[in-house]
Amino acid sequence: QAILTDSPRAGSWARTRRVRPTPPGSTMSHSAVYAGRESVSTRNPHSAAISPAELTKALAKLSPEERILGQWRAAYGCPVSDEAKAQFCIHAVGRTFRLSDVRLWKEHHPLGKDASNNGTVYLEFFYDGTASELEGHQDEFTKAFEQMIDAQLQERRVVEFRKKLTARRRAGRGVGSASNDLDTAFAGDDVTDQDWRDYLRKPVPPSEFSIRSFREAGCMLLFLVCQTSLSLSASEVLGQIAFQEHFPIDGKPQEPSKSDKPLPRWVYGMAACTAGMTAITIYAWWQVVRQVALVGGDPSGGSLGTIA
């Protein structure tokens, strides 16, 4: 199993590689055993410990950096939206790497120090794959990753423009015109206004995206983990796509993403085992209570007898 890491040396990033030897007598590598297993066919069964609505109100009182980091902490381990899984794919090295999860890189964001990273957010992107697939192709993968991030930021900007323009047309012409297709909004005279022209000319905020290292993770599934850093604004945009219930837009909550993917098979097995153990426990306690009731109701004292 190969693990690629980056470590600072002489002021630059140096690539190192650690290889775990294959056990004697083993005919298949760890990667080969898990080949073909992907997370795209099922959905994550976990959920947030605290209601996103309650947490949003508390985070709204914090500074932008503390709020965004708090949102990423709350989304840690929660299911990624199907939209993000489709939009965050990376096409490189002759295959498509499909997103499984995005998490805050907690080693760089210890609790109580949310304002100490100068506006930089560290995230880990989990993709179906192995680190060994990138050997000799790290630059190609990194370039494709950067292009994907830039494309998502640009697309989000277009979506934001369309929503604002539609809201402006609705306010100016009445609610009845809101049924027009969003794309036709660009055909109106509104686009010729200087304000909207300035908006279109406004450059996309720099993502400051950088891949710091690669590693492998997983148990039943094997993941290629890309450890990255990017700007605060870019991380918020990606969060709005990946975790819609945790990242409001302009302070307004989004509709939670709904997945039509089935749960993993192990969830049904665990549910069956839990139900079985619960039934056994209830039956055992019922027997204990029944015996106590029978002994207590025996006038002779039952098997307890009396001491002369």
Tab-separated table of C-alpha atoms in Angstrom:
chain	number	residue	atom	x	y	z
A	1	GLN	CA	0.000	0.000	0.000
A	2	ALA	CA	1.520	3.312	-1.048
A	3	ILE	CA	1.059	6.535	0.864
A	4	LEU	CA	2.238	9.771	-0.715
A	5	THR	CA	2.945	12.679	1.586
A	6	ASP	CA	4.392	16.149	1.324
A	7	SER	CA	6.799	17.396	3.939
A	8	PRO	CA	8.534	20.792	4.045
A	9	ARG	CA	12.225	20.595	3.352
A	10	ALA	CA	14.518	23.536	2.722
A	11	GLY	CA	11.561	25.852	2.229
A	12	SER	CA	9.832	23.736	-0.412
A	13	TRP	CA	7.550	20.746	-0.619
A	14	ALA	CA	9.392	17.431	-0.989
A	15	ARG	CA	7.588	14.322	-2.171
A	16	THR	CA	8.156	11.157	-0.150
A	17	ARG	CA	6.691	7.695	-0.446
A	18	ARG	CA	6.228	4.972	2.134
A	19	VAL	CA	5.482	1.443	0.978
A	20	ARG	CA	4.031	-1.194	3.243
A	21	PRO	CA	5.315	-4.625	2.235
A	22	THR	CA	2.885	-7.313	1.150
A	23	PRO	CA	2.613	-10.123	3.755
A	24	PRO	CA	4.360	-13.377	2.820
A	25	GLY	CA	2.115	-15.789	0.951
A	26	SER	CA	-0.273	-13.058	-0.121
A	27	THR	CA	-1.211	-13.297	-3.799
A	28	MET	CA	-3.173	-10.050	-4.054
A	29	SER	CA	-2.319	-6.530	-2.975
A	30	HIS	CA	-4.565	-4.558	-0.631
A	31	SER	CA	-5.577	-2.294	-3.516
A	32	ALA	CA	-6.470	-5.242	-5.729
A	33	VAL	CA	-8.709	-6.738	-3.074
A	34	TYR	CA	-10.820	-3.568	-2.919
A	35	ALA	CA	-10.728	-2.767	-6.629
A	36	GLY	CA	-14.159	-1.994	-8.025
A	37	ARG	CA	-15.701	-1.084	-4.678
A	38	GLU	CA	-17.032	2.459	-4.857
A	39	SER	CA	-19.143	4.636	-2.588
A	40	VAL	CA	-21.132	6.213	-5.404
A	41	SER	CA	-23.745	3.420	-5.395
A	42	THR	CA	-24.865	4.027	-1.784
A	43	ARG	CA	-25.440	6.958	0.548
A	44	ASN	CA	-23.814	7.808	3.854
A	45	PRO	CA	-26.140	6.698	6.691
A	46	HIS	CA	-24.729	9.174	9.230
A	47	SER	CA	-26.223	12.544	10.160
A	48	ALA	CA	-25.340	15.638	12.163
A	49	ALA	CA	-25.416	15.369	15.956
A	50	ILE	CA	-26.939	18.870	16.237
A	51	SER	CA	-29.782	20.226	14.129
A	52	PRO	CA	-28.336	22.432	11.342
A	53	ALA	CA	-31.088	25.012	11.919
A	54	GLU	CA	-30.176	25.427	15.589
A	55	LEU	CA	-26.468	25.561	14.820
A	56	THR	CA	-26.912	28.156	12.071
A	57	LYS	CA	-28.448	30.627	14.526
A	58	ALA	CA	-25.536	30.221	16.934
A	59	LEU	CA	-22.874	30.488	14.216
A	60	ALA	CA	-24.450	33.623	12.728
A	61	LYS	CA	-23.160	35.596	15.720
A	62	LEU	CA	-19.510	34.700	15.013
A	63	SER	CA	-16.970	36.234	12.659
A	64	PRO	CA	-17.004	34.952	9.047
A	65	GLU	CA	-13.951	32.740	9.575
A	66	GLU	CA	-15.246	31.242	12.819
A	67	ARG	CA	-18.685	30.736	11.280
A	68	ILE	CA	-17.402	28.925	8.183
A	69	LEU	CA	-15.072	26.696	10.208
A	70	GLY	CA	-17.950	25.968	12.582
A	71	GLN	CA	-20.094	24.929	9.632
A	72	TRP	CA	-17.374	22.592	8.371
A	73	ARG	CA	-17.058	21.055	11.834
A	74	ALA	CA	-20.815	20.504	12.002
A	75	ALA	CA	-20.782	18.850	8.564
A	76	TYR	CA	-17.909	16.523	9.498
A	77	GLY	CA	-18.972	12.963	8.608
A	78	CYS	CA	-22.381	13.991	7.238
A	79	PRO	CA	-23.557	12.746	3.819
A	80	VAL	CA	-22.260	14.694	0.828
A	81	SER	CA	-24.984	15.836	-1.562
A	82	ASP	CA	-25.470	13.898	-4.793
A	83	GLU	CA	-24.883	17.181	-6.637
A	84	ALA	CA	-21.398	17.461	-5.162
A	85	LYS	CA	-20.590	13.832	-6.012
A	86	ALA	CA	-21.476	14.560	-9.635
A	87	GLN	CA	-19.856	18.008	-9.880
A	88	PHE	CA	-16.624	17.275	-7.978
A	89	CYS	CA	-15.501	14.409	-10.223
A	90	ILE	CA	-11.891	14.584	-11.406
A	91	HIS	CA	-10.999	13.265	-14.850
A	92	ALA	CA	-7.305	12.359	-14.866
A	93	VAL	CA	-4.881	9.471	-15.297
A	94	GLY	CA	-7.240	7.835	-17.800
A	95	ARG	CA	-10.140	7.424	-15.350
A	96	THR	CA	-12.753	9.332	-13.363
A	97	PHE	CA	-12.201	9.829	-9.636
A	98	ARG	CA	-15.577	10.122	-7.909
A	99	LEU	CA	-16.041	12.085	-4.710
A	100	SER	CA	-17.108	10.231	-1.585
A	101	ASP	CA	-16.656	12.776	1.198
A	102	VAL	CA	-15.227	16.192	2.103
A	103	ARG	CA	-14.057	16.904	5.637
A	104	LEU	CA	-12.272	19.577	7.595
A	105	TRP	CA	-8.581	18.719	8.027
A	106	LYS	CA	-8.776	18.942	11.802
A	107	GLU	CA	-5.036	18.783	12.447
A	108	HIS	CA	-4.801	22.307	11.034
A	109	HIS	CA	-7.905	23.582	12.832
A	110	PRO	CA	-7.742	22.722	16.546
A	111	LEU	CA	-10.689	23.882	18.609
A	112	GLY	CA	-10.341	27.380	20.009
A	113	LYS	CA	-7.971	28.553	17.271
A	114	ASP	CA	-10.366	29.256	14.420
A	115	ALA	CA	-8.961	32.715	13.706
A	116	SER	CA	-5.290	31.703	13.547
A	117	ASN	CA	-5.018	30.511	9.909
A	118	ASN	CA	-5.125	33.896	8.154
A	119	GLY	CA	-8.224	33.056	6.125
A	120	THR	CA	-6.978	29.653	4.929
A	121	VAL	CA	-9.165	26.568	5.283
A	122	TYR	CA	-7.709	23.055	5.131
A	123	LEU	CA	-9.978	20.347	3.701
A	124	GLU	CA	-9.648	16.659	2.922
A	125	PHE	CA	-11.330	15.323	-0.222
A	126	PHE	CA	-12.048	11.582	-0.233
A	127	TYR	CA	-12.143	9.942	-3.668
A	128	ASP	CA	-12.746	6.340	-4.663
A	129	GLY	CA	-9.285	5.147	-5.622
A	130	THR	CA	-5.770	4.525	-4.342
A	131	ALA	CA	-2.651	6.621	-3.998
A	132	SER	CA	-0.687	4.169	-6.117
A	133	GLU	CA	-2.757	5.214	-9.151
A	134	LEU	CA	-1.119	8.658	-9.034
A	135	GLU	CA	2.477	7.469	-9.100
A	136	GLY	CA	4.204	9.534	-11.766
A	137	HIS	CA	0.991	11.458	-12.531
A	138	GLN	CA	0.643	13.769	-9.526
A	139	ASP	CA	1.023	16.905	-11.653
A	140	GLU	CA	-1.698	15.779	-14.074
A	141	PHE	CA	-4.069	15.008	-11.214
A	142	THR	CA	-3.290	18.286	-9.436
A	143	LYS	CA	-3.965	20.309	-12.592
A	144	ALA	CA	-7.290	18.517	-13.155
A	145	PHE	CA	-8.214	19.110	-9.501
A	146	GLU	CA	-7.468	22.846	-9.807
A	147	GLN	CA	-9.541	23.099	-12.982
A	148	MET	CA	-12.464	21.382	-11.254
A	149	ILE	CA	-12.326	23.808	-8.306
A	150	ASP	CA	-12.169	26.850	-10.600
A	151	ALA	CA	-15.074	25.518	-12.687
A	152	GLN	CA	-17.231	25.055	-9.578
A	153	LEU	CA	-16.516	28.569	-8.341
A	154	GLN	CA	-17.333	30.046	-11.755
A	155	GLU	CA	-20.529	28.003	-12.055
A	156	ARG	CA	-21.670	29.098	-8.602
A	157	ARG	CA	-21.092	32.715	-9.637
A	158	VAL	CA	-23.286	32.242	-12.720
A	159	VAL	CA	-26.027	30.652	-10.598
A	160	GLU	CA	-25.821	33.542	-8.135
A	161	PHE	CA	-26.107	36.069	-10.978
A	162	ARG	CA	-29.150	34.328	-12.423
A	163	LYS	CA	-30.931	34.289	-9.069
A	164	LYS	CA	-30.274	37.983	-8.440
A	165	LEU	CA	-31.329	38.943	-11.926
A	166	THR	CA	-34.517	36.891	-11.667
A	167	ALA	CA	-35.346	38.507	-8.324
A	168	ARG	CA	-34.818	41.947	-9.864
A	169	ARG	CA	-37.091	41.160	-12.801
A	170	ARG	CA	-39.744	39.820	-10.431
A	171	ALA	CA	-39.633	42.986	-8.355
A	172	GLY	CA	-39.775	45.238	-11.418
A	173	ARG	CA	-42.451	43.423	-13.436
A	174	GLY	CA	-44.527	41.615	-10.833
A	175	VAL	CA	-44.603	38.083	-9.564
A	176	GLY	CA	-46.404	36.868	-12.673
A	177	SER	CA	-43.266	37.142	-14.789
A	178	ALA	CA	-41.318	34.855	-12.448
A	179	SER	CA	-42.489	31.808	-14.360
A	180	ASN	CA	-40.181	32.699	-17.269
A	181	ASP	CA	-37.254	30.402	-17.789
A	182	LEU	CA	-34.114	31.587	-16.008
A	183	ASP	CA	-32.064	31.553	-19.181
A	184	THR	CA	-34.423	34.031	-20.863
A	185	ALA	CA	-33.610	36.527	-18.122
A	186	PHE	CA	-30.392	37.364	-19.910
A	187	ALA	CA	-32.314	38.524	-22.970
A	188	GLY	CA	-33.928	41.484	-21.210
A	189	ASP	CA	-32.754	45.058	-20.943
A	190	ASP	CA	-31.649	44.417	-17.356
A	191	VAL	CA	-28.342	43.004	-18.545
A	192	THR	CA	-27.436	46.299	-20.205
A	193	ASP	CA	-27.528	48.180	-16.903
A	194	GLN	CA	-24.130	49.346	-15.781
A	195	ASP	CA	-24.516	47.671	-12.384
A	196	TRP	CA	-24.986	44.276	-13.924
A	197	ARG	CA	-22.175	44.822	-16.391
A	198	ASP	CA	-19.898	45.621	-13.482
A	199	TYR	CA	-21.059	42.481	-11.753
A	200	LEU	CA	-20.198	40.378	-14.792
A	201	ARG	CA	-16.765	42.003	-15.071
A	202	LYS	CA	-16.017	41.401	-11.408
A	203	PRO	CA	-13.256	38.776	-11.208
A	204	VAL	CA	-13.826	35.516	-9.387
A	205	PRO	CA	-12.161	35.669	-5.943
A	206	PRO	CA	-8.937	33.637	-5.984
A	207	SER	CA	-9.370	30.154	-4.559
A	208	GLU	CA	-5.744	29.947	-3.363
A	209	PHE	CA	-6.151	26.210	-3.880
A	210	SER	CA	-3.201	23.945	-3.163
A	211	ILE	CA	-2.810	20.182	-2.702
A	212	ARG	CA	-0.599	19.572	0.316
A	213	SER	CA	-0.415	15.779	0.324
A	214	PHE	CA	-2.049	12.484	-0.585
A	215	ARG	CA	-2.852	9.528	1.613
A	216	GLU	CA	-5.050	6.435	1.689
A	217	ALA	CA	-7.880	5.747	4.104
A	218	GLY	CA	-10.798	3.407	4.543
A	219	CYS	CA	-11.789	-0.015	5.785
A	220	MET	CA	-14.552	-1.623	3.737
A	221	LEU	CA	-13.858	0.905	0.973
A	222	LEU	CA	-10.486	2.322	-0.022
A	223	PHE	CA	-10.175	6.071	-0.549
A	224	LEU	CA	-7.624	8.408	-2.043
A	225	VAL	CA	-7.504	11.374	0.338
A	226	CYS	CA	-6.377	14.719	-1.087
A	227	GLN	CA	-5.304	17.062	1.706
A	228	THR	CA	-5.754	20.614	0.459
A	229	SER	CA	-5.832	24.254	1.465
A	230	LEU	CA	-7.925	27.037	-0.050
A	231	SER	CA	-9.332	30.465	0.689
A	232	LEU	CA	-12.150	31.106	3.134
A	233	SER	CA	-14.607	32.259	0.433
A	234	ALA	CA	-13.836	29.278	-1.817
A	235	SER	CA	-14.343	26.812	1.029
A	236	GLU	CA	-17.743	28.370	1.767
A	237	VAL	CA	-18.844	27.991	-1.857
A	238	LEU	CA	-17.787	24.339	-1.902
A	239	GLY	CA	-19.600	23.802	1.386
A	240	GLN	CA	-22.782	25.302	-0.075
A	241	ILE	CA	-22.660	22.653	-2.796
A	242	ALA	CA	-21.578	19.666	-0.699
A	243	PHE	CA	-23.542	20.277	2.525
A	244	GLN	CA	-26.569	22.363	1.634
A	245	GLU	CA	-28.258	22.035	5.031
A	246	HIS	CA	-25.163	23.361	6.850
A	247	PHE	CA	-24.168	26.247	4.566
A	248	PRO	CA	-26.847	28.936	4.013
A	249	ILE	CA	-26.584	31.328	1.062
A	250	ASP	CA	-26.774	35.006	2.019
A	251	GLY	CA	-28.026	33.930	5.434
A	252	LYS	CA	-30.973	31.993	3.973
A	253	PRO	CA	-31.026	28.219	4.597
A	254	GLN	CA	-31.015	25.883	1.619
A	255	GLU	CA	-33.266	22.906	1.136
A	256	PRO	CA	-31.527	19.754	2.451
A	257	SER	CA	-30.204	17.519	-0.273
A	258	LYS	CA	-32.229	14.338	-0.798
A	259	SER	CA	-30.475	11.225	-2.053
A	260	ASP	CA	-32.207	8.417	-3.924
A	261	LYS	CA	-29.266	6.076	-3.340
A	262	PRO	CA	-29.853	3.008	-1.121
A	263	LEU	CA	-28.166	2.571	2.242
A	264	PRO	CA	-25.111	0.275	2.434
A	265	ARG	CA	-25.924	-3.387	3.067
A	266	TRP	CA	-24.131	-3.377	6.416
A	267	VAL	CA	-26.724	-0.894	7.746
A	268	TYR	CA	-29.516	-3.445	7.276
A	269	GLY	CA	-27.418	-6.146	8.948
A	270	MET	CA	-26.698	-3.885	11.901
A	271	ALA	CA	-30.385	-2.959	12.176
A	272	ALA	CA	-31.355	-6.657	12.210
A	273	CYS	CA	-28.749	-7.461	14.883
A	274	THR	CA	-29.907	-4.513	16.997
A	275	ALA	CA	-33.547	-5.575	16.730
A	276	GLY	CA	-32.622	-9.148	17.647
A	277	MET	CA	-30.563	-8.139	20.681
A	278	THR	CA	-33.337	-5.784	21.822
A	279	ALA	CA	-35.925	-8.599	21.613
A	280	ILE	CA	-33.667	-10.978	23.558
A	281	THR	CA	-33.054	-8.358	26.256
A	282	ILE	CA	-36.769	-7.630	26.649
A	283	TYR	CA	-37.566	-11.358	26.846
A	284	ALA	CA	-34.847	-11.928	29.486
A	285	TRP	CA	-36.116	-9.088	31.655
A	286	TRP	CA	-39.688	-10.332	31.269
A	287	GLN	CA	-38.613	-13.743	32.570
A	288	VAL	CA	-36.867	-12.140	35.566
A	289	VAL	CA	-39.934	-10.046	36.428
A	290	ARG	CA	-42.212	-13.078	35.983
A	291	GLN	CA	-40.160	-15.220	38.365
A	292	VAL	CA	-40.047	-12.463	40.980
A	293	ALA	CA	-43.824	-12.042	40.721
A	294	LEU	CA	-44.439	-15.787	41.106
A	295	VAL	CA	-42.141	-16.154	44.132
A	296	GLY	CA	-43.546	-13.064	45.796
A	297	GLY	CA	-47.129	-14.319	45.395
A	298	ASP	CA	-46.482	-17.799	46.959
A	299	PRO	CA	-47.944	-17.912	50.565
A	300	SER	CA	-45.375	-20.545	51.648
A	301	GLY	CA	-42.547	-18.418	50.363
A	302	GLY	CA	-41.898	-20.769	47.442
A	303	SER	CA	-38.463	-22.273	47.216
A	304	LEU	CA	-37.047	-19.699	49.617
A	305	GLY	CA	-38.530	-21.508	52.688
A	306	THR	CA	-38.050	-20.281	56.250
A	307	ILE	CA	-35.230	-20.543	58.688
A	308	ALA	CA	-36.194	-22.335	61.978
